[in-house]
Amino acid sequence: MAQRRTRRAFGGLRKLPSGRWQANYTGPDGAIHKAPSTFDSKLDAEAWLADRRREIDRDLWNPATADNRTCPLFGDYADEWLETRTIRGRPLKTRTHDHYRELLDRHLIPEFGDSPLDAITPAMVRQWHAHLLPNKATMRAHAYSLMRTIMNSAVGAEYIDANPCRVEGAGSAQRKSRTTPATVEELATIVENMPERLRLMVQLAAWCALRYGELIELRRKDVDLVGGTVAVTRAAVRRADGQYVVTTPKSEAGVRVVHMPPHVIPLAEEHLETHVGRGRDALLFEAGNGGYLTPTSLYRWYYPARRAAGRDDLRFHDLRHTGAVLAALTGATLAELQQRLGHSTVSAAMRYQHAAKGRDKKIAEALSKLIEGQDK
């Protein structure tokens, strides 16, 4: 809906898309002064302007108190925004909340915290962004995107008229390198060089494309050896203070049942028999102290194992990428990949299908073999 302005002998009125009214006037000092808040009706806005006109006529107008500013400071507004932010009606995930908190405390509030929202200009944002994390493109994009999102909320709350975050392309970062999935042979080498109690963890990360947080929260009750499945209904996330909390998987689609490839099922059975406690809630991959397995403890073994496979570049999360590409190579559809990986949208699944298209040469070679068979 277009914003409507009303011309008046004194002051101006504007009807906002929300249906509320905004009022402003030019004071004796030559500056434009806005009402400290919006109004339910045009009549209320006109009454506010009439009061300001009487103050001016009676020489009661004071430039120091003219605006009676109620626009909150960025720091206060950002803090409240973070604690009340929801996505599809649900609170932020623990890891997302902590990530936003870190970005605010390190990069946004030190720069803008003491500024009223309506005092932050596009020039201020451009200058801030120009010097922001020059060697960390991804974090730089995250910080800018958070700033833009918060200011969008301020526009919606009618504290500001327009978002001052207008740096084109600043909210995205180009990936410096593409992930190269592991081959089946490389996976086998990595597994062989892991301690026995962690070999199944690598297998499930790769062949079932499970996330790290999903893996460390798996319990005996989640594994069905008869059906050959793993139920993914929870994830463990490490907070900034080092404590773990149990939450749902990354997205709603992350709650899923994943079938293990037949060659993994005997390994799962052996692992349950040898390395897992008897209780239904016993963790599959327990740390030495009985708690959750930390990345540091895992990497102590994983890094030498990947080195033995000649893959120093392969992050543990890349095993999930490997599993996704392997699934795509079997001819899995987008919907099937989306379900297996626990993605809410098809965009990520499409990446793995594109990666699988590297098999086209192999397919062409196989087609030629059909002709060769007829020529004999």
mmCIF file of C-alpha atoms in Angstrom:
data_model
loop_
_atom_site.group_PDB
_atom_site.id
_atom_site.type_symbol
_atom_site.label_atom_id
_atom_site.label_comp_id
_atom_site.label_asym_id
_atom_site.label_seq_id
_atom_site.Cartn_x
_atom_site.Cartn_y
_atom_site.Cartn_z
ATOM 1 C CA MET A 1 0.000 0.000 0.000
ATOM 2 C CA ALA A 2 1.365 3.424 -0.895
ATOM 3 C CA GLN A 3 1.985 5.841 1.946
ATOM 4 C CA ARG A 4 -0.400 8.796 1.878
ATOM 5 C CA ARG A 5 0.662 12.299 2.842
ATOM 6 C CA THR A 6 -1.744 15.061 3.807
ATOM 7 C CA ARG A 7 -0.817 18.705 3.189
ATOM 8 C CA ARG A 8 -1.807 21.083 5.968
ATOM 9 C CA ALA A 9 -1.332 24.728 6.925
ATOM 10 C CA PHE A 10 0.785 23.510 9.847
ATOM 11 C CA GLY A 11 2.619 20.247 9.943
ATOM 12 C CA GLY A 12 2.155 17.092 7.903
ATOM 13 C CA LEU A 13 0.362 13.795 8.343
ATOM 14 C CA ARG A 14 1.150 10.432 6.810
ATOM 15 C CA LYS A 15 -0.882 7.242 6.920
ATOM 16 C CA LEU A 16 1.378 4.235 7.322
ATOM 17 C CA PRO A 17 0.808 0.784 5.755
ATOM 18 C CA SER A 18 -0.272 -0.432 9.206
ATOM 19 C CA GLY A 19 -3.153 2.047 9.198
ATOM 20 C CA ARG A 20 -1.629 4.225 11.916
ATOM 21 C CA TRP A 21 -0.803 7.901 11.444
ATOM 22 C CA GLN A 22 2.496 9.735 11.723
ATOM 23 C CA ALA A 23 2.761 13.489 12.331
ATOM 24 C CA ASN A 24 5.574 16.002 11.864
ATOM 25 C CA TYR A 25 6.056 19.749 11.679
ATOM 26 C CA THR A 26 8.737 22.344 11.015
ATOM 27 C CA GLY A 27 9.717 24.094 14.219
ATOM 28 C CA PRO A 28 10.848 27.682 14.732
ATOM 29 C CA ASP A 29 14.407 26.351 14.524
ATOM 30 C CA GLY A 30 13.807 25.317 10.896
ATOM 31 C CA ALA A 31 14.157 21.602 11.667
ATOM 32 C CA ILE A 32 11.535 18.926 11.099
ATOM 33 C CA HIS A 33 10.238 17.352 14.305
ATOM 34 C CA LYS A 34 8.360 14.044 14.364
ATOM 35 C CA ALA A 35 5.820 12.915 16.902
ATOM 36 C CA PRO A 36 7.470 10.510 19.387
ATOM 37 C CA SER A 37 4.992 7.785 18.451
ATOM 38 C CA THR A 38 2.347 7.015 15.845
ATOM 39 C CA PHE A 39 -1.398 7.486 16.355
ATOM 40 C CA ASP A 40 -4.404 5.225 16.075
ATOM 41 C CA SER A 41 -6.429 7.804 14.173
ATOM 42 C CA LYS A 42 -5.956 10.882 12.046
ATOM 43 C CA LEU A 43 -7.903 12.898 14.636
ATOM 44 C CA ASP A 44 -5.348 12.024 17.350
ATOM 45 C CA ALA A 45 -2.464 13.043 15.081
ATOM 46 C CA GLU A 46 -4.165 16.355 14.275
ATOM 47 C CA ALA A 47 -4.683 17.009 17.994
ATOM 48 C CA TRP A 48 -0.962 16.493 18.642
ATOM 49 C CA LEU A 49 -0.106 18.980 15.882
ATOM 50 C CA ALA A 50 -2.596 21.472 17.291
ATOM 51 C CA ASP A 51 -0.880 21.276 20.698
ATOM 52 C CA ARG A 52 2.511 21.960 19.104
ATOM 53 C CA ARG A 53 1.062 24.930 17.189
ATOM 54 C CA ARG A 54 -0.327 26.446 20.409
ATOM 55 C CA GLU A 55 3.072 26.024 22.105
ATOM 56 C CA ILE A 56 4.730 27.927 19.274
ATOM 57 C CA ASP A 57 2.064 30.683 19.241
ATOM 58 C CA ARG A 58 2.430 31.217 23.018
ATOM 59 C CA ASP A 59 6.259 31.112 22.966
ATOM 60 C CA LEU A 60 6.156 27.955 25.060
ATOM 61 C CA TRP A 61 7.962 25.818 22.468
ATOM 62 C CA ASN A 62 11.348 24.513 23.664
ATOM 63 C CA PRO A 63 13.749 23.041 21.079
ATOM 64 C CA ALA A 64 15.452 20.947 23.777
ATOM 65 C CA THR A 65 12.254 19.019 24.501
ATOM 66 C CA ALA A 66 10.477 19.394 21.161
ATOM 67 C CA ASP A 67 10.823 15.799 20.033
ATOM 68 C CA ASN A 68 10.363 14.171 23.439
ATOM 69 C CA ARG A 69 12.328 11.309 21.870
ATOM 70 C CA THR A 70 11.074 7.829 22.675
ATOM 71 C CA CYS A 71 12.854 6.017 19.840
ATOM 72 C CA PRO A 72 14.899 3.313 21.602
ATOM 73 C CA LEU A 73 18.637 2.957 21.412
ATOM 74 C CA PHE A 74 19.897 0.281 19.052
ATOM 75 C CA GLY A 75 21.495 -1.708 21.888
ATOM 76 C CA ASP A 76 18.300 -1.849 23.938
ATOM 77 C CA TYR A 77 16.161 -2.678 20.920
ATOM 78 C CA ALA A 78 18.573 -5.384 19.697
ATOM 79 C CA ASP A 79 18.632 -7.068 23.108
ATOM 80 C CA GLU A 80 14.835 -7.180 23.249
ATOM 81 C CA TRP A 81 14.658 -8.324 19.614
ATOM 82 C CA LEU A 82 16.964 -11.268 20.291
ATOM 83 C CA GLU A 83 15.040 -12.463 23.339
ATOM 84 C CA THR A 84 11.645 -12.249 21.616
ATOM 85 C CA ARG A 85 12.659 -13.345 18.108
ATOM 86 C CA THR A 86 10.772 -16.319 16.700
ATOM 87 C CA ILE A 87 10.854 -18.215 13.411
ATOM 88 C CA ARG A 88 7.539 -19.679 12.286
ATOM 89 C CA GLY A 89 6.230 -19.078 15.787
ATOM 90 C CA ARG A 90 9.095 -20.920 17.521
ATOM 91 C CA PRO A 91 11.970 -19.487 19.574
ATOM 92 C CA LEU A 92 15.412 -19.387 18.014
ATOM 93 C CA LYS A 93 17.510 -22.533 18.194
ATOM 94 C CA THR A 94 20.133 -22.459 20.942
ATOM 95 C CA ARG A 95 23.035 -22.319 18.511
ATOM 96 C CA THR A 96 21.378 -19.571 16.443
ATOM 97 C CA HIS A 97 20.626 -17.529 19.568
ATOM 98 C CA ASP A 98 24.215 -17.828 20.790
ATOM 99 C CA HIS A 99 25.570 -16.964 17.335
ATOM 100 C CA TYR A 100 23.431 -13.819 17.160
ATOM 101 C CA ARG A 101 24.430 -12.877 20.713
ATOM 102 C CA GLU A 102 28.101 -13.118 19.817
ATOM 103 C CA LEU A 103 27.639 -11.031 16.663
ATOM 104 C CA LEU A 104 25.748 -8.367 18.601
ATOM 105 C CA ASP A 105 28.257 -8.176 21.441
ATOM 106 C CA ARG A 106 31.342 -8.156 19.232
ATOM 107 C CA HIS A 107 30.372 -6.254 16.117
ATOM 108 C CA LEU A 108 27.015 -4.448 16.268
ATOM 109 C CA ILE A 109 26.458 -3.041 19.755
ATOM 110 C CA PRO A 110 29.989 -1.590 20.116
ATOM 111 C CA GLU A 111 29.329 0.415 16.947
ATOM 112 C CA PHE A 112 25.621 1.282 17.162
ATOM 113 C CA GLY A 113 24.555 0.443 20.737
ATOM 114 C CA ASP A 114 24.257 4.023 21.997
ATOM 115 C CA SER A 115 22.627 5.374 18.830
ATOM 116 C CA PRO A 116 18.847 5.855 18.640
ATOM 117 C CA LEU A 117 17.416 3.709 15.870
ATOM 118 C CA ASP A 118 16.327 6.720 13.838
ATOM 119 C CA ALA A 119 19.808 8.266 14.077
ATOM 120 C CA ILE A 120 21.504 5.387 12.228
ATOM 121 C CA THR A 121 22.080 6.466 8.630
ATOM 122 C CA PRO A 122 23.054 4.563 5.463
ATOM 123 C CA ALA A 123 26.415 6.368 5.558
ATOM 124 C CA MET A 124 27.085 5.074 9.100
ATOM 125 C CA VAL A 125 26.261 1.526 8.032
ATOM 126 C CA ARG A 126 28.449 1.736 4.926
ATOM 127 C CA GLN A 127 31.401 3.040 6.930
ATOM 128 C CA TRP A 128 30.977 0.297 9.545
ATOM 129 C CA HIS A 129 30.730 -2.416 6.906
ATOM 130 C CA ALA A 130 33.800 -1.124 5.042
ATOM 131 C CA HIS A 131 36.010 -1.956 8.048
ATOM 132 C CA LEU A 132 34.142 -5.027 9.297
ATOM 133 C CA LEU A 133 36.084 -8.333 9.499
ATOM 134 C CA PRO A 134 38.029 -7.873 6.250
ATOM 135 C CA ASN A 135 39.563 -11.358 6.444
ATOM 136 C CA LYS A 136 36.419 -13.237 7.504
ATOM 137 C CA ALA A 137 33.933 -12.969 4.654
ATOM 138 C CA THR A 138 31.352 -15.371 6.089
ATOM 139 C CA MET A 139 31.213 -13.783 9.544
ATOM 140 C CA ARG A 140 31.140 -10.370 7.905
ATOM 141 C CA ALA A 141 28.096 -11.380 5.873
ATOM 142 C CA HIS A 142 26.417 -12.845 8.966
ATOM 143 C CA ALA A 143 26.964 -9.654 10.980
ATOM 144 C CA TYR A 144 25.604 -7.444 8.218
ATOM 145 C CA SER A 145 22.591 -9.712 7.661
ATOM 146 C CA LEU A 146 21.764 -9.577 11.373
ATOM 147 C CA MET A 147 22.000 -5.783 11.366
ATOM 148 C CA ARG A 148 19.726 -5.593 8.322
ATOM 149 C CA THR A 149 17.181 -7.984 9.875
ATOM 150 C CA ILE A 150 17.023 -6.043 13.144
ATOM 151 C CA MET A 151 16.554 -2.757 11.311
ATOM 152 C CA ASN A 152 13.828 -4.346 9.171
ATOM 153 C CA SER A 153 12.015 -5.184 12.397
ATOM 154 C CA ALA A 154 12.432 -1.562 13.505
ATOM 155 C CA VAL A 155 10.771 -0.456 10.254
ATOM 156 C CA GLY A 156 7.901 -2.843 10.946
ATOM 157 C CA ALA A 157 7.591 -1.435 14.471
ATOM 158 C CA GLU A 158 7.463 2.052 12.917
ATOM 159 C CA TYR A 159 10.474 3.364 14.827
ATOM 160 C CA ILE A 160 12.166 4.240 11.516
ATOM 161 C CA ASP A 161 10.839 4.967 8.039
ATOM 162 C CA ALA A 162 13.380 2.947 6.027
ATOM 163 C CA ASN A 163 16.158 0.446 6.585
ATOM 164 C CA PRO A 164 19.592 2.142 6.488
ATOM 165 C CA CYS A 165 21.310 -1.154 5.530
ATOM 166 C CA ARG A 166 21.689 -0.690 1.778
ATOM 167 C CA VAL A 167 25.107 -2.185 0.948
ATOM 168 C CA GLU A 168 24.425 -4.304 -2.137
ATOM 169 C CA GLY A 169 25.496 -7.946 -1.831
ATOM 170 C CA ALA A 170 26.814 -7.496 1.717
ATOM 171 C CA GLY A 171 24.578 -10.204 3.154
ATOM 172 C CA SER A 172 26.197 -13.042 1.205
ATOM 173 C CA ALA A 173 29.714 -14.428 0.945
ATOM 174 C CA GLN A 174 31.214 -16.383 -1.905
ATOM 175 C CA ARG A 175 32.537 -19.778 -0.907
ATOM 176 C CA LYS A 176 36.296 -19.956 -1.463
ATOM 177 C CA SER A 177 36.288 -23.660 -2.247
ATOM 178 C CA ARG A 178 33.901 -26.468 -3.027
ATOM 179 C CA THR A 179 33.605 -29.556 -0.892
ATOM 180 C CA THR A 180 35.066 -32.640 -2.522
ATOM 181 C CA PRO A 181 33.228 -35.726 -1.227
ATOM 182 C CA ALA A 182 35.207 -38.719 -0.056
ATOM 183 C CA THR A 183 35.386 -41.813 -2.205
ATOM 184 C CA VAL A 184 34.233 -45.178 -0.917
ATOM 185 C CA GLU A 185 37.874 -46.228 -0.608
ATOM 186 C CA GLU A 186 38.771 -43.100 1.372
ATOM 187 C CA LEU A 187 35.846 -43.690 3.700
ATOM 188 C CA ALA A 188 37.017 -47.246 4.325
ATOM 189 C CA THR A 189 40.507 -45.997 5.194
ATOM 190 C CA ILE A 190 39.161 -43.387 7.604
ATOM 191 C CA VAL A 191 36.986 -45.979 9.347
ATOM 192 C CA GLU A 192 39.866 -48.413 9.689
ATOM 193 C CA ASN A 193 42.021 -45.751 11.361
ATOM 194 C CA MET A 194 39.389 -44.742 13.915
ATOM 195 C CA PRO A 195 39.143 -46.460 17.325
ATOM 196 C CA GLU A 196 36.519 -49.206 17.313
ATOM 197 C CA ARG A 197 34.112 -47.259 19.519
ATOM 198 C CA LEU A 198 33.970 -44.403 16.966
ATOM 199 C CA ARG A 199 33.909 -46.342 13.697
ATOM 200 C CA LEU A 200 30.118 -46.511 13.554
ATOM 201 C CA MET A 201 29.956 -42.757 14.116
ATOM 202 C CA VAL A 202 31.911 -42.179 10.900
ATOM 203 C CA GLN A 203 29.749 -44.717 9.062
ATOM 204 C CA LEU A 204 26.488 -43.065 10.142
ATOM 205 C CA ALA A 205 27.843 -39.584 9.362
ATOM 206 C CA ALA A 206 28.672 -40.694 5.823
ATOM 207 C CA TRP A 207 26.243 -43.419 4.786
ATOM 208 C CA CYS A 208 23.242 -41.935 6.639
ATOM 209 C CA ALA A 209 24.250 -38.259 6.277
ATOM 210 C CA LEU A 210 23.682 -37.418 9.955
ATOM 211 C CA ARG A 211 24.788 -34.148 11.523
ATOM 212 C CA TYR A 212 27.271 -34.058 14.398
ATOM 213 C CA GLY A 213 24.687 -32.838 16.924
ATOM 214 C CA GLU A 214 22.308 -35.616 15.852
ATOM 215 C CA LEU A 215 25.016 -38.263 16.184
ATOM 216 C CA ILE A 216 26.147 -37.436 19.714
ATOM 217 C CA GLU A 217 22.536 -37.499 20.991
ATOM 218 C CA LEU A 218 21.726 -40.913 19.475
ATOM 219 C CA ARG A 219 20.763 -43.506 22.088
ATOM 220 C CA ARG A 220 20.184 -47.249 22.081
ATOM 221 C CA LYS A 221 16.427 -46.767 21.779
ATOM 222 C CA ASP A 222 16.908 -44.868 18.488
ATOM 223 C CA VAL A 223 18.412 -47.839 16.633
ATOM 224 C CA ASP A 224 16.127 -50.516 15.178
ATOM 225 C CA LEU A 225 18.299 -53.421 14.034
ATOM 226 C CA VAL A 226 15.309 -55.415 12.732
ATOM 227 C CA GLY A 227 14.084 -52.599 10.532
ATOM 228 C CA GLY A 228 17.615 -51.354 9.899
ATOM 229 C CA THR A 229 16.779 -47.764 10.815
ATOM 230 C CA VAL A 230 17.996 -44.889 12.949
ATOM 231 C CA ALA A 231 15.387 -42.496 14.382
ATOM 232 C CA VAL A 232 16.566 -38.890 14.468
ATOM 233 C CA THR A 233 14.335 -36.959 16.861
ATOM 234 C CA ARG A 234 16.805 -34.910 18.927
ATOM 235 C CA ALA A 235 20.138 -33.141 18.731
ATOM 236 C CA ALA A 236 22.648 -32.032 21.350
ATOM 237 C CA VAL A 237 24.009 -28.507 21.018
ATOM 238 C CA ARG A 238 26.903 -26.981 22.903
ATOM 239 C CA ARG A 239 26.154 -23.526 24.274
ATOM 240 C CA ALA A 240 28.653 -20.707 24.449
ATOM 241 C CA ASP A 241 29.254 -21.531 28.142
ATOM 242 C CA GLY A 242 30.330 -25.069 27.212
ATOM 243 C CA GLN A 243 27.184 -26.774 28.498
ATOM 244 C CA TYR A 244 25.170 -29.112 26.251
ATOM 245 C CA VAL A 245 21.426 -28.820 25.798
ATOM 246 C CA VAL A 246 19.096 -31.237 24.040
ATOM 247 C CA THR A 247 16.934 -29.707 21.349
ATOM 248 C CA THR A 248 15.143 -30.722 18.179
ATOM 249 C CA PRO A 249 17.093 -31.225 14.948
ATOM 250 C CA LYS A 250 18.054 -28.205 12.867
ATOM 251 C CA SER A 251 14.670 -27.950 11.119
ATOM 252 C CA GLU A 252 11.225 -29.516 11.384
ATOM 253 C CA ALA A 253 12.160 -31.806 8.523
ATOM 254 C CA GLY A 254 15.172 -32.926 10.570
ATOM 255 C CA VAL A 255 12.931 -35.234 12.602
ATOM 256 C CA ARG A 256 13.114 -38.357 10.466
ATOM 257 C CA VAL A 257 13.798 -42.088 10.279
ATOM 258 C CA VAL A 258 16.854 -42.985 8.197
ATOM 259 C CA HIS A 259 17.462 -46.462 6.789
ATOM 260 C CA MET A 260 20.990 -47.745 7.209
ATOM 261 C CA PRO A 261 22.607 -49.357 4.148
ATOM 262 C CA PRO A 262 22.657 -53.156 4.680
ATOM 263 C CA HIS A 263 26.449 -53.251 5.043
ATOM 264 C CA VAL A 264 26.243 -50.864 8.037
ATOM 265 C CA ILE A 265 23.667 -52.870 10.031
ATOM 266 C CA PRO A 266 26.095 -55.609 11.251
ATOM 267 C CA LEU A 267 28.490 -52.878 12.379
ATOM 268 C CA ALA A 268 25.674 -51.202 14.302
ATOM 269 C CA GLU A 269 24.760 -54.505 15.958
ATOM 270 C CA GLU A 270 28.363 -55.110 17.004
ATOM 271 C CA HIS A 271 28.705 -51.553 18.293
ATOM 272 C CA LEU A 272 25.565 -51.859 20.439
ATOM 273 C CA GLU A 273 26.798 -55.107 21.894
ATOM 274 C CA THR A 274 30.318 -53.934 22.657
ATOM 275 C CA HIS A 275 30.373 -50.179 23.234
ATOM 276 C CA VAL A 276 26.920 -49.084 24.452
ATOM 277 C CA GLY A 277 25.344 -49.397 27.895
ATOM 278 C CA ARG A 278 22.326 -51.654 28.363
ATOM 279 C CA GLY A 279 19.797 -48.955 29.170
ATOM 280 C CA ARG A 280 17.469 -47.633 26.462
ATOM 281 C CA ASP A 281 18.808 -44.135 27.037
ATOM 282 C CA ALA A 282 22.478 -45.125 26.815
ATOM 283 C CA LEU A 283 24.395 -42.875 24.403
ATOM 284 C CA LEU A 284 25.791 -44.552 21.292
ATOM 285 C CA PHE A 285 28.946 -42.437 21.302
ATOM 286 C CA GLU A 286 29.707 -41.566 24.880
ATOM 287 C CA ALA A 287 32.692 -39.513 26.002
ATOM 288 C CA GLY A 288 35.207 -41.003 28.391
ATOM 289 C CA ASN A 289 33.632 -39.170 31.341
ATOM 290 C CA GLY A 290 30.158 -40.443 30.458
ATOM 291 C CA GLY A 291 28.902 -37.207 28.907
ATOM 292 C CA TYR A 292 28.590 -35.982 25.349
ATOM 293 C CA LEU A 293 31.478 -36.522 22.968
ATOM 294 C CA THR A 294 33.091 -33.136 22.262
ATOM 295 C CA PRO A 295 34.482 -32.180 18.849
ATOM 296 C CA THR A 296 37.948 -31.870 20.399
ATOM 297 C CA SER A 297 37.849 -35.488 21.581
ATOM 298 C CA LEU A 298 36.628 -36.698 18.186
ATOM 299 C CA TYR A 299 39.200 -34.717 16.208
ATOM 300 C CA ARG A 300 42.020 -36.263 18.219
ATOM 301 C CA TRP A 301 41.258 -39.453 16.270
ATOM 302 C CA TYR A 302 39.574 -38.135 13.147
ATOM 303 C CA TYR A 303 42.410 -35.897 11.953
ATOM 304 C CA PRO A 304 45.016 -38.706 11.830
ATOM 305 C CA ALA A 305 42.438 -41.003 10.194
ATOM 306 C CA ARG A 306 41.678 -38.569 7.377
ATOM 307 C CA ARG A 307 45.408 -37.968 6.931
ATOM 308 C CA ALA A 308 45.873 -41.711 6.417
ATOM 309 C CA ALA A 309 43.296 -41.474 3.610
ATOM 310 C CA GLY A 310 45.125 -38.533 2.035
ATOM 311 C CA ARG A 311 42.212 -36.194 2.802
ATOM 312 C CA ASP A 312 43.480 -33.508 5.183
ATOM 313 C CA ASP A 313 40.836 -31.223 3.647
ATOM 314 C CA LEU A 314 37.867 -33.396 4.668
ATOM 315 C CA ARG A 315 36.012 -31.841 7.591
ATOM 316 C CA PHE A 316 33.842 -34.132 9.689
ATOM 317 C CA HIS A 317 30.735 -32.339 8.403
ATOM 318 C CA ASP A 318 31.906 -33.155 4.877
ATOM 319 C CA LEU A 319 31.071 -36.790 5.619
ATOM 320 C CA ARG A 320 27.409 -35.741 5.572
ATOM 321 C CA HIS A 321 28.026 -34.059 2.232
ATOM 322 C CA THR A 322 29.630 -37.297 1.040
ATOM 323 C CA GLY A 323 26.591 -39.302 2.095
ATOM 324 C CA ALA A 324 24.283 -36.911 0.286
ATOM 325 C CA VAL A 325 26.237 -37.196 -2.953
ATOM 326 C CA LEU A 326 26.395 -40.995 -2.670
ATOM 327 C CA ALA A 327 22.617 -41.063 -2.207
ATOM 328 C CA ALA A 328 22.204 -38.843 -5.272
ATOM 329 C CA LEU A 329 24.411 -41.217 -7.267
ATOM 330 C CA THR A 330 21.902 -44.004 -6.649
ATOM 331 C CA GLY A 331 19.305 -41.984 -8.572
ATOM 332 C CA ALA A 332 17.437 -40.644 -5.533
ATOM 333 C CA THR A 333 14.904 -37.953 -6.391
ATOM 334 C CA LEU A 334 14.956 -34.474 -4.897
ATOM 335 C CA ALA A 335 12.105 -35.375 -2.552
ATOM 336 C CA GLU A 336 13.923 -38.526 -1.411
ATOM 337 C CA LEU A 337 17.158 -36.634 -0.784
ATOM 338 C CA GLN A 338 15.265 -33.918 1.062
ATOM 339 C CA GLN A 339 13.651 -36.472 3.361
ATOM 340 C CA ARG A 340 16.837 -38.456 3.988
ATOM 341 C CA LEU A 341 18.904 -35.365 4.769
ATOM 342 C CA GLY A 342 16.241 -33.653 6.845
ATOM 343 C CA HIS A 343 16.082 -30.471 4.761
ATOM 344 C CA SER A 344 13.097 -28.122 4.840
ATOM 345 C CA THR A 345 13.632 -27.009 1.229
ATOM 346 C CA VAL A 346 14.821 -28.672 -1.951
ATOM 347 C CA SER A 347 17.599 -26.122 -2.595
ATOM 348 C CA ALA A 348 20.246 -28.017 -0.597
ATOM 349 C CA ALA A 349 19.207 -31.368 -2.065
ATOM 350 C CA MET A 350 19.613 -29.878 -5.544
ATOM 351 C CA ARG A 351 23.287 -29.188 -4.798
ATOM 352 C CA TYR A 352 23.915 -32.870 -4.245
ATOM 353 C CA GLN A 353 22.033 -33.862 -7.392
ATOM 354 C CA HIS A 354 24.159 -31.432 -9.375
ATOM 355 C CA ALA A 355 27.289 -32.966 -7.854
ATOM 356 C CA ALA A 356 26.085 -36.414 -8.894
ATOM 357 C CA LYS A 357 25.809 -35.301 -12.520
ATOM 358 C CA GLY A 358 29.553 -35.830 -12.788
ATOM 359 C CA ARG A 359 28.637 -39.444 -13.542
ATOM 360 C CA ASP A 360 27.340 -38.483 -16.987
ATOM 361 C CA LYS A 361 30.569 -39.600 -18.670
ATOM 362 C CA LYS A 362 30.324 -42.980 -16.933
ATOM 363 C CA ILE A 363 26.745 -43.347 -18.118
ATOM 364 C CA ALA A 364 27.754 -42.531 -21.691
ATOM 365 C CA GLU A 365 30.522 -45.118 -21.554
ATOM 366 C CA ALA A 366 28.076 -47.717 -20.249
ATOM 367 C CA LEU A 367 25.698 -46.973 -23.137
ATOM 368 C CA SER A 368 28.472 -47.659 -25.629
ATOM 369 C CA LYS A 369 29.060 -51.042 -24.037
ATOM 370 C CA LEU A 370 25.512 -52.006 -25.010
ATOM 371 C CA ILE A 371 26.449 -51.514 -28.659
ATOM 372 C CA GLU A 372 29.721 -53.365 -28.197
ATOM 373 C CA GLY A 373 27.778 -56.341 -26.906
ATOM 374 C CA GLN A 374 25.653 -56.453 -30.053
ATOM 375 C CA ASP A 375 28.672 -56.268 -32.371
ATOM 376 C CA LYS A 376 30.187 -59.477 -30.988
#
